[in-house]
CSV table of C-alpha atoms (C1' of nucleotides) in Angstrom, one decimal:
chain,number,residue,atom,x,y,z
A,684,MET,CA,68.0,16.5,-15.0
A,685,PRO,CA,66.3,13.4,-13.9
A,686,GLU,CA,63.6,11.8,-16.0
A,687,LEU,CA,62.5,8.2,-15.7
A,688,PRO,CA,65.8,6.6,-16.9
A,689,GLU,CA,67.9,8.7,-14.5
A,690,VAL,CA,65.7,8.1,-11.5
A,691,HIS,CA,65.5,4.4,-12.4
A,692,THR,CA,69.3,4.2,-12.4
A,693,ILE,CA,69.6,5.9,-9.0
A,694,VAL,CA,66.9,3.8,-7.5
A,695,THR,CA,68.3,0.5,-8.7
A,696,ASP,CA,71.7,1.5,-7.3
A,697,LEU,CA,70.3,2.7,-3.9
A,698,LYS,CA,68.4,-0.6,-3.7
A,699,LYS,CA,71.8,-2.4,-3.6
A,700,PHE,CA,73.3,0.0,-1.0
A,701,ILE,CA,70.9,1.3,1.6
A,702,PRO,CA,68.1,-1.2,2.7
A,703,GLY,CA,68.8,-2.4,6.2
A,704,LEU,CA,70.8,0.7,7.2
A,705,LYS,CA,69.6,3.0,10.0
A,706,ILE,CA,69.4,6.7,9.8
A,707,THR,CA,71.5,8.0,12.7
A,708,ASP,CA,71.6,11.7,11.9
A,709,VAL,CA,70.3,14.3,9.5
A,710,TRP,CA,72.1,17.5,8.6
A,711,THR,CA,70.9,20.4,6.3
A,712,ASP,CA,71.6,24.0,5.6
A,713,ILE,CA,68.3,24.7,3.9
A,714,PRO,CA,65.4,25.8,6.1
A,715,LYS,CA,62.8,23.9,4.1
A,716,PHE,CA,64.6,20.6,5.0
A,717,LYS,CA,64.9,21.3,8.7
A,718,LYS,CA,61.8,19.4,9.7
A,719,ILE,CA,62.8,16.2,8.1
A,720,LYS,CA,65.1,15.1,10.9
A,721,LYS,CA,62.5,14.4,13.6
A,722,ASP,CA,60.5,12.2,11.2
A,723,VAL,CA,63.3,9.9,10.2
A,724,MET,CA,65.8,9.7,13.1
A,725,GLY,CA,66.5,6.2,14.2
A,726,LYS,CA,64.4,4.6,11.5
A,727,LYS,CA,65.6,1.7,9.4
A,728,ILE,CA,65.5,1.8,5.6
A,729,LEU,CA,63.2,-1.0,4.4
A,730,GLY,CA,63.3,-0.4,0.6
A,731,VAL,CA,63.6,2.0,-2.3
A,732,GLU,CA,61.2,2.5,-5.2
A,733,ARG,CA,60.5,4.8,-8.1
A,734,ARG,CA,57.2,6.5,-9.0
A,735,GLY,CA,57.4,8.7,-12.0
A,736,LYS,CA,60.4,11.0,-11.4
A,737,ASN,CA,60.1,10.5,-7.6
A,738,ILE,CA,62.4,8.4,-5.4
A,739,LEU,CA,60.6,6.7,-2.5
A,740,ILE,CA,62.6,5.5,0.5
A,741,HIS,CA,60.5,3.4,2.8
A,742,LEU,CA,61.3,3.5,6.5
A,743,SER,CA,60.5,1.2,9.4
A,744,GLN,CA,58.0,2.0,12.1
A,745,ARG,CA,59.0,4.3,14.9
A,746,SER,CA,61.9,3.0,16.9
A,747,ASP,CA,60.2,4.2,20.1
A,748,LEU,CA,57.2,1.9,19.6
A,749,LYS,CA,57.2,0.8,23.2
A,750,LYS,CA,56.6,4.3,24.3
A,751,ASN,CA,53.6,4.5,22.1
A,752,PRO,CA,51.7,1.4,22.8
A,753,LYS,CA,48.3,2.8,21.7
A,754,GLY,CA,47.1,2.7,18.2
A,755,LEU,CA,48.7,1.6,15.0
A,756,ILE,CA,52.0,3.2,14.2
A,757,LEU,CA,53.0,2.7,10.6
A,758,GLY,CA,56.2,3.5,8.8
A,759,LYS,CA,57.1,6.6,6.9
A,760,THR,CA,58.3,7.2,3.4
A,761,ILE,CA,60.8,9.8,2.2
A,762,ILE,CA,59.9,11.1,-1.2
A,763,VAL,CA,62.7,12.9,-3.1
A,764,HIS,CA,62.1,14.8,-6.3
A,765,GLN,CA,65.4,16.0,-7.8
A,766,LYS,CA,63.8,18.6,-10.1
A,767,MET,CA,66.4,20.2,-12.3
A,768,THR,CA,69.8,19.8,-10.7
A,769,GLY,CA,69.3,17.5,-7.7
A,770,HIS,CA,71.7,14.6,-7.2
A,771,LEU,CA,71.1,11.9,-4.6
A,772,LEU,CA,74.5,10.5,-3.8
A,773,TYR,CA,75.6,7.5,-1.7
A,774,GLY,CA,79.1,7.4,-0.3
A,775,LYS,CA,81.4,8.4,2.5
A,776,TYR,CA,81.6,12.0,3.5
A,777,GLN,CA,83.2,13.9,6.3
A,778,LYS,CA,82.8,17.4,7.7
A,779,SER,CA,85.6,19.8,6.9
A,780,ASN,CA,87.5,21.6,9.6
A,781,SER,CA,86.4,25.0,8.4
A,782,LYS,CA,84.0,26.9,10.6
A,783,PHE,CA,81.3,26.4,8.0
A,784,GLN,CA,81.4,22.6,8.6
A,785,LYS,CA,81.0,21.9,4.9
A,786,TRP,CA,80.6,18.3,4.0
A,787,ILE,CA,83.3,16.9,1.7
A,788,PRO,CA,83.3,13.6,-0.1
A,789,VAL,CA,85.8,10.9,0.9
A,790,GLU,CA,84.8,8.0,-1.4
A,791,PRO,CA,84.1,7.0,-4.1
A,792,GLU,CA,86.3,9.3,-6.1
A,793,GLU,CA,83.5,10.3,-8.5
A,794,LEU,CA,81.8,12.2,-5.7
A,795,LYS,CA,84.6,14.8,-6.0
A,796,ASP,CA,83.3,15.7,-9.5
A,797,PRO,CA,82.6,19.5,-9.4
A,798,PHE,CA,78.9,18.9,-10.2
A,799,ASN,CA,78.6,16.9,-7.0
A,800,ARG,CA,79.5,19.7,-4.6
A,801,PHE,CA,76.5,21.9,-3.4
A,802,ILE,CA,75.6,19.5,-0.7
A,803,HIS,CA,72.5,20.6,1.2
A,804,LEU,CA,71.1,17.6,3.0
A,805,VAL,CA,73.0,14.6,4.5
A,806,PHE,CA,71.5,11.5,6.0
A,807,SER,CA,74.1,9.6,8.2
A,808,LEU,CA,73.6,5.9,7.8
A,809,SER,CA,75.0,3.1,9.8
A,810,ASN,CA,74.6,-0.7,9.8
A,811,PRO,CA,72.7,-1.7,12.9
A,812,SER,CA,74.5,-5.0,13.2
A,813,ASN,CA,77.8,-3.2,13.4
A,814,SER,CA,77.6,-2.0,16.9
A,815,SER,CA,80.9,-0.1,16.7
A,816,GLY,CA,79.0,2.4,14.7
A,817,GLN,CA,82.0,2.7,12.4
A,818,ALA,CA,82.2,2.6,8.6
A,819,GLU,CA,79.4,5.1,8.6
A,820,LYS,CA,78.1,6.0,5.2
A,821,HIS,CA,76.0,9.0,3.9
A,822,LEU,CA,73.1,9.7,1.6
A,823,ALA,CA,73.6,13.2,0.4
A,824,LEU,CA,71.3,15.5,-1.6
A,825,CYS,CA,73.4,17.9,-3.7
A,826,ASP,CA,71.5,20.5,-5.6
A,827,MET,CA,73.0,23.6,-7.2
A,828,ARG,CA,69.7,25.3,-7.8
A,829,LYS,CA,67.9,24.1,-4.6
A,830,PHE,CA,64.7,23.2,-6.5
A,831,ALA,CA,64.7,19.6,-5.2
A,832,THR,CA,61.9,18.7,-2.8
A,833,VAL,CA,62.0,16.1,0.1
A,834,ALA,CA,58.8,15.1,1.8
A,835,VAL,CA,58.3,12.6,4.6
A,836,ILE,CA,54.8,11.1,4.7
A,837,PRO,CA,53.2,8.0,6.3
A,838,THR,CA,53.8,5.1,3.9
A,839,GLU,CA,50.0,4.4,3.8
A,840,LYS,CA,49.5,7.8,2.2
A,841,VAL,CA,51.9,7.3,-0.6
A,842,SER,CA,49.3,6.0,-3.0
A,843,ASP,CA,47.1,9.0,-2.3
A,844,LYS,CA,50.0,11.3,-3.1
A,845,PHE,CA,50.3,9.8,-6.6
A,846,GLN,CA,46.6,9.4,-7.2
A,847,LYS,CA,46.7,11.9,-10.0
A,848,MET,CA,49.8,10.6,-11.7
A,849,GLY,CA,49.5,8.8,-15.0
A,850,PRO,CA,50.6,5.2,-15.6
A,851,GLU,CA,54.1,4.0,-15.6
A,852,PRO,CA,55.3,3.3,-19.1
A,853,PHE,CA,56.6,-0.2,-18.0
A,854,ASP,CA,53.4,-1.1,-16.2
A,855,LYS,CA,51.7,-4.3,-17.6
A,856,ASN,CA,48.5,-2.3,-18.0
A,857,PHE,CA,50.1,0.4,-20.1
A,858,ASN,CA,49.0,-1.0,-23.5
A,859,PHE,CA,48.2,0.8,-26.7
A,860,LYS,CA,44.5,1.0,-25.9
A,861,LYS,CA,45.2,2.7,-22.6
A,862,PHE,CA,47.8,5.0,-24.2
A,863,SER,CA,45.6,6.3,-27.0
A,864,GLU,CA,42.7,6.7,-24.6
A,865,ILE,CA,44.7,8.9,-22.2
A,866,ILE,CA,46.5,10.9,-24.9
A,867,LYS,CA,43.2,11.7,-26.6
A,868,SER,CA,41.7,12.7,-23.3
A,869,LYS,CA,44.0,15.7,-23.2
A,870,GLY,CA,44.0,18.5,-25.8
A,871,GLY,CA,47.1,20.4,-26.8
A,872,LYS,CA,50.5,19.8,-28.3
A,873,ILE,CA,51.8,16.2,-28.3
A,874,LYS,CA,55.1,17.1,-26.7
A,875,SER,CA,53.5,18.9,-23.8
A,876,VAL,CA,51.0,16.0,-23.3
A,877,LEU,CA,53.8,13.4,-23.3
A,878,MET,CA,55.5,15.5,-20.6
A,879,ASP,CA,52.4,15.8,-18.5
A,880,GLN,CA,52.9,13.6,-15.4
A,881,GLY,CA,49.2,13.3,-15.0
A,882,ILE,CA,49.0,11.5,-18.4
A,883,ILE,CA,52.2,9.3,-18.4
A,884,ALA,CA,54.7,9.2,-15.5
A,885,GLY,CA,58.4,9.9,-16.0
A,886,ILE,CA,58.8,11.5,-19.4
A,887,GLY,CA,60.5,14.9,-19.5
A,888,ASN,CA,62.0,17.3,-22.0
A,889,ILE,CA,64.9,15.1,-23.3
A,890,TYR,CA,62.9,11.9,-23.7
A,891,SER,CA,59.8,13.6,-25.2
A,892,ASP,CA,62.0,15.0,-27.9
A,893,GLU,CA,63.7,11.6,-28.4
A,894,ILE,CA,60.4,9.7,-28.5
A,895,LEU,CA,58.9,12.1,-31.1
A,896,TRP,CA,62.1,12.0,-33.2
A,897,LEU,CA,61.8,8.2,-33.4
A,898,SER,CA,58.1,8.3,-34.1
A,899,GLY,CA,58.5,10.9,-36.8
A,900,VAL,CA,55.9,13.2,-35.2
A,901,HIS,CA,56.3,17.0,-35.0
A,902,PRO,CA,56.3,18.2,-31.3
A,903,GLN,CA,53.6,20.8,-32.0
A,904,ARG,CA,51.1,18.4,-33.5
A,905,LYS,CA,47.8,18.6,-31.7
A,906,THR,CA,46.7,15.4,-30.0
A,907,SER,CA,43.3,15.7,-31.5
A,908,GLY,CA,44.6,15.6,-35.0
A,909,LEU,CA,46.9,12.6,-34.6
A,910,LYS,CA,46.2,9.6,-36.8
A,911,GLU,CA,45.9,6.1,-35.3
A,912,SER,CA,49.1,5.1,-37.1
A,913,GLU,CA,50.9,8.1,-35.6
A,914,LEU,CA,49.7,7.3,-32.1
A,915,LYS,CA,50.9,3.8,-32.6
A,916,LYS,CA,54.4,5.0,-33.7
A,917,ILE,CA,54.6,7.2,-30.6
A,918,TYR,CA,53.4,4.4,-28.3
A,919,GLN,CA,55.9,2.0,-29.9
A,920,ALA,CA,58.8,4.5,-29.4
A,921,ILE,CA,58.3,5.1,-25.7
A,922,LYS,CA,59.6,1.9,-24.3
A,923,PRO,CA,62.6,1.4,-26.6
A,924,VAL,CA,63.8,5.0,-26.0
A,925,LEU,CA,63.4,4.7,-22.2
A,926,LYS,CA,64.9,1.2,-22.2
A,927,LYS,CA,68.0,2.3,-24.2
A,928,ALA,CA,68.4,5.2,-21.8
A,929,ILE,CA,68.2,3.0,-18.8
A,930,TRP,CA,70.7,0.6,-20.4
A,931,ALA,CA,73.0,3.6,-20.8
A,932,ARG,CA,72.4,4.6,-17.2
A,933,GLY,CA,70.7,7.9,-18.1
A,934,SER,CA,71.7,11.0,-19.9
A,935,SER,CA,74.3,13.3,-18.5
A,936,TYR,CA,73.7,15.9,-21.2
A,937,ILE,CA,74.2,18.5,-18.4
A,938,ASP,CA,75.0,17.4,-14.9
A,939,TYR,CA,73.2,14.2,-14.1
A,940,ARG,CA,75.1,11.8,-12.0
A,941,ASP,CA,74.1,8.4,-10.6
A,942,ALA,CA,74.1,7.5,-6.9
A,943,SER,CA,77.8,6.9,-6.9
A,944,GLY,CA,78.5,10.2,-8.7
A,945,LYS,CA,79.1,8.7,-12.1
A,946,LYS,CA,77.8,10.0,-15.5
A,947,GLY,CA,75.4,8.2,-17.7
A,948,ARG,CA,76.1,7.7,-21.4
A,949,TYR,CA,72.8,8.3,-23.2
A,950,GLN,CA,73.8,11.8,-24.2
A,951,GLU,CA,76.1,10.1,-26.7
A,952,MET,CA,73.1,8.4,-28.2
A,953,GLN,CA,70.7,11.3,-28.3
A,954,LYS,CA,69.1,11.9,-31.7
A,955,ALA,CA,67.3,15.2,-31.2
A,956,TYR,CA,67.7,16.9,-27.8
A,957,GLY,CA,70.5,19.4,-27.8
A,958,LEU,CA,71.5,18.7,-31.4
A,959,LYS,CA,70.3,22.0,-33.0
A,960,GLY,CA,72.0,22.6,-36.3
A,961,GLN,CA,73.3,19.1,-36.7
A,962,LYS,CA,72.4,16.6,-39.4
A,963,CYS,CA,69.5,14.4,-38.6
A,964,LYS,CA,70.7,10.9,-37.6
A,965,LYS,CA,67.9,9.1,-39.4
A,966,ARG,CA,69.3,7.1,-42.2
A,967,GLY,CA,69.0,8.9,-45.6
A,968,CYS,CA,67.0,11.8,-44.0
A,969,GLY,CA,69.3,14.8,-44.5
A,970,GLY,CA,67.3,17.2,-42.3
A,971,ILE,CA,68.9,19.6,-40.0
A,972,ILE,CA,67.7,19.5,-36.3
A,973,GLU,CA,65.8,22.7,-35.3
A,974,ARG,CA,65.1,24.1,-31.9
A,975,ILE,CA,61.8,25.8,-31.1
A,976,ILE,CA,59.8,26.5,-28.0
A,977,VAL,CA,56.8,24.3,-27.2
A,978,GLY,CA,54.8,24.9,-24.1
A,979,GLY,CA,57.6,27.1,-22.8
A,980,ARG,CA,60.2,24.3,-23.1
A,981,SER,CA,62.8,23.9,-25.8
A,982,ALA,CA,61.9,21.3,-28.4
A,983,HIS,CA,64.3,19.7,-30.8
A,984,PHE,CA,63.1,18.0,-34.0
A,985,CYS,CA,64.0,17.2,-37.6
A,986,PRO,CA,61.8,19.4,-39.9
A,987,LYS,CA,62.3,16.9,-42.7
A,988,HIS,CA,60.9,13.7,-41.1
A,989,GLN,CA,58.7,15.3,-38.4
A,990,ILE,CA,56.2,17.4,-40.3
A,991,LEU,CA,53.7,19.7,-38.7
B,102,DT,C1',79.4,42.6,-19.3
B,103,DG,C1',74.9,40.9,-19.7
B,104,DC,C1',71.4,38.2,-20.7
B,105,DA,C1',69.4,34.0,-22.5
B,106,DG,C1',69.1,29.4,-21.4
B,107,DT,C1',69.0,25.1,-18.3
B,108,DG,C1',66.6,18.5,-17.2
B,109,DT,C1',60.8,20.4,-13.2
B,110,DT,C1',56.8,21.8,-11.3
B,111,DG,C1',53.1,24.5,-9.5
B,112,DC,C1',51.0,28.8,-9.0
B,113,DT,C1',49.1,33.1,-11.0
B,114,DT,C1',47.1,35.6,-14.8
B,115,DC,C1',44.5,36.4,-18.7
C,1434,DC,C1',38.4,25.7,-19.3
C,1435,DG,C1',43.3,26.2,-21.3
C,1436,DA,C1',47.5,28.4,-22.4
C,1437,DA,C1',51.1,31.3,-21.1
C,1438,DG,C1',54.1,33.5,-17.9
C,1439,DC,C1',56.7,33.3,-14.1
C,1440,DA,C1',59.0,32.0,-9.8
C,1441,DA,C1',62.0,29.0,-7.1
C,1442,DC,C1',67.9,29.3,-7.8
C,1443,DA,C1',72.7,29.3,-9.5
C,1444,DC,C1',75.7,28.7,-13.0
C,1445,DT,C1',77.3,28.4,-18.1
C,1446,DG,C1',78.0,30.0,-22.6
C,1447,DC,C1',77.4,33.1,-26.3
DNA sequence: TGCAGTGTTGCTTC
DNA sequence: CGAAGCAACACTGC
């Protein structure tokens, strides 16, 4: 579900909503999330960031600082990876009256979308300046397949955690020289290499297909055999494809939803992914999009203008 | 009905 | 070393 454009959209939305709010409760029905509560209770949200496909939520220092006068006590960071079907949703929820105490969305209306049910983790957030404790909001992780991961680590360890992750496509230092250097450092098929988070951060199955369609490079081409001109075309396709997808607020080809539960629109603009059997959208091309398996993932390409 | 397929990643196996 | 297979899980579509 979430690749760089989708995660970017969620993070920019959350940046508007949650900094300054305090975590007043944590609920979950999945054992692997049970330990989160004690690390985050009472902490204030300082900011939200994206690294690759990860959402980083930075928290204040311990609220019981006075009880721990010794040593340096630093803040924590919640790291959310949505994997395939995770949604991170911000809104107002309430517990149902049923004995299962299911969480149900109150607002906004989009949270009632069927793809937004499967709620497995809920952070209760309240505004510290509002002493009534009312108008409480929630940050909910909804995930049909339960693949999503949530880790809480000391903020100072965040850079270690992403030590082995490749550069961000929009980083100033990500230029053609750097790109060709890291691509050539890894053997194998270009599609798999583009999707390797240790090479470049944030590109997944949809956008690797879209980038290669635009560059006119076959997904199974070996990186070692790519000409300089082809590498350049791939490099020059990455930012425009991701930028357009960010502009469209991500692809809801399947079930992606933004932080308010709304769909993106990039699926309407896709050129390759999911378009098997359809006429290639490249002007005057006339190819028919094929679907093959590359590195165990489905790859979509035009056999006429992406030649092996 | 049943099984292949789904945007991710990491671990195991060969 | 790399490549391939598979597991985590639940649902959709052919």
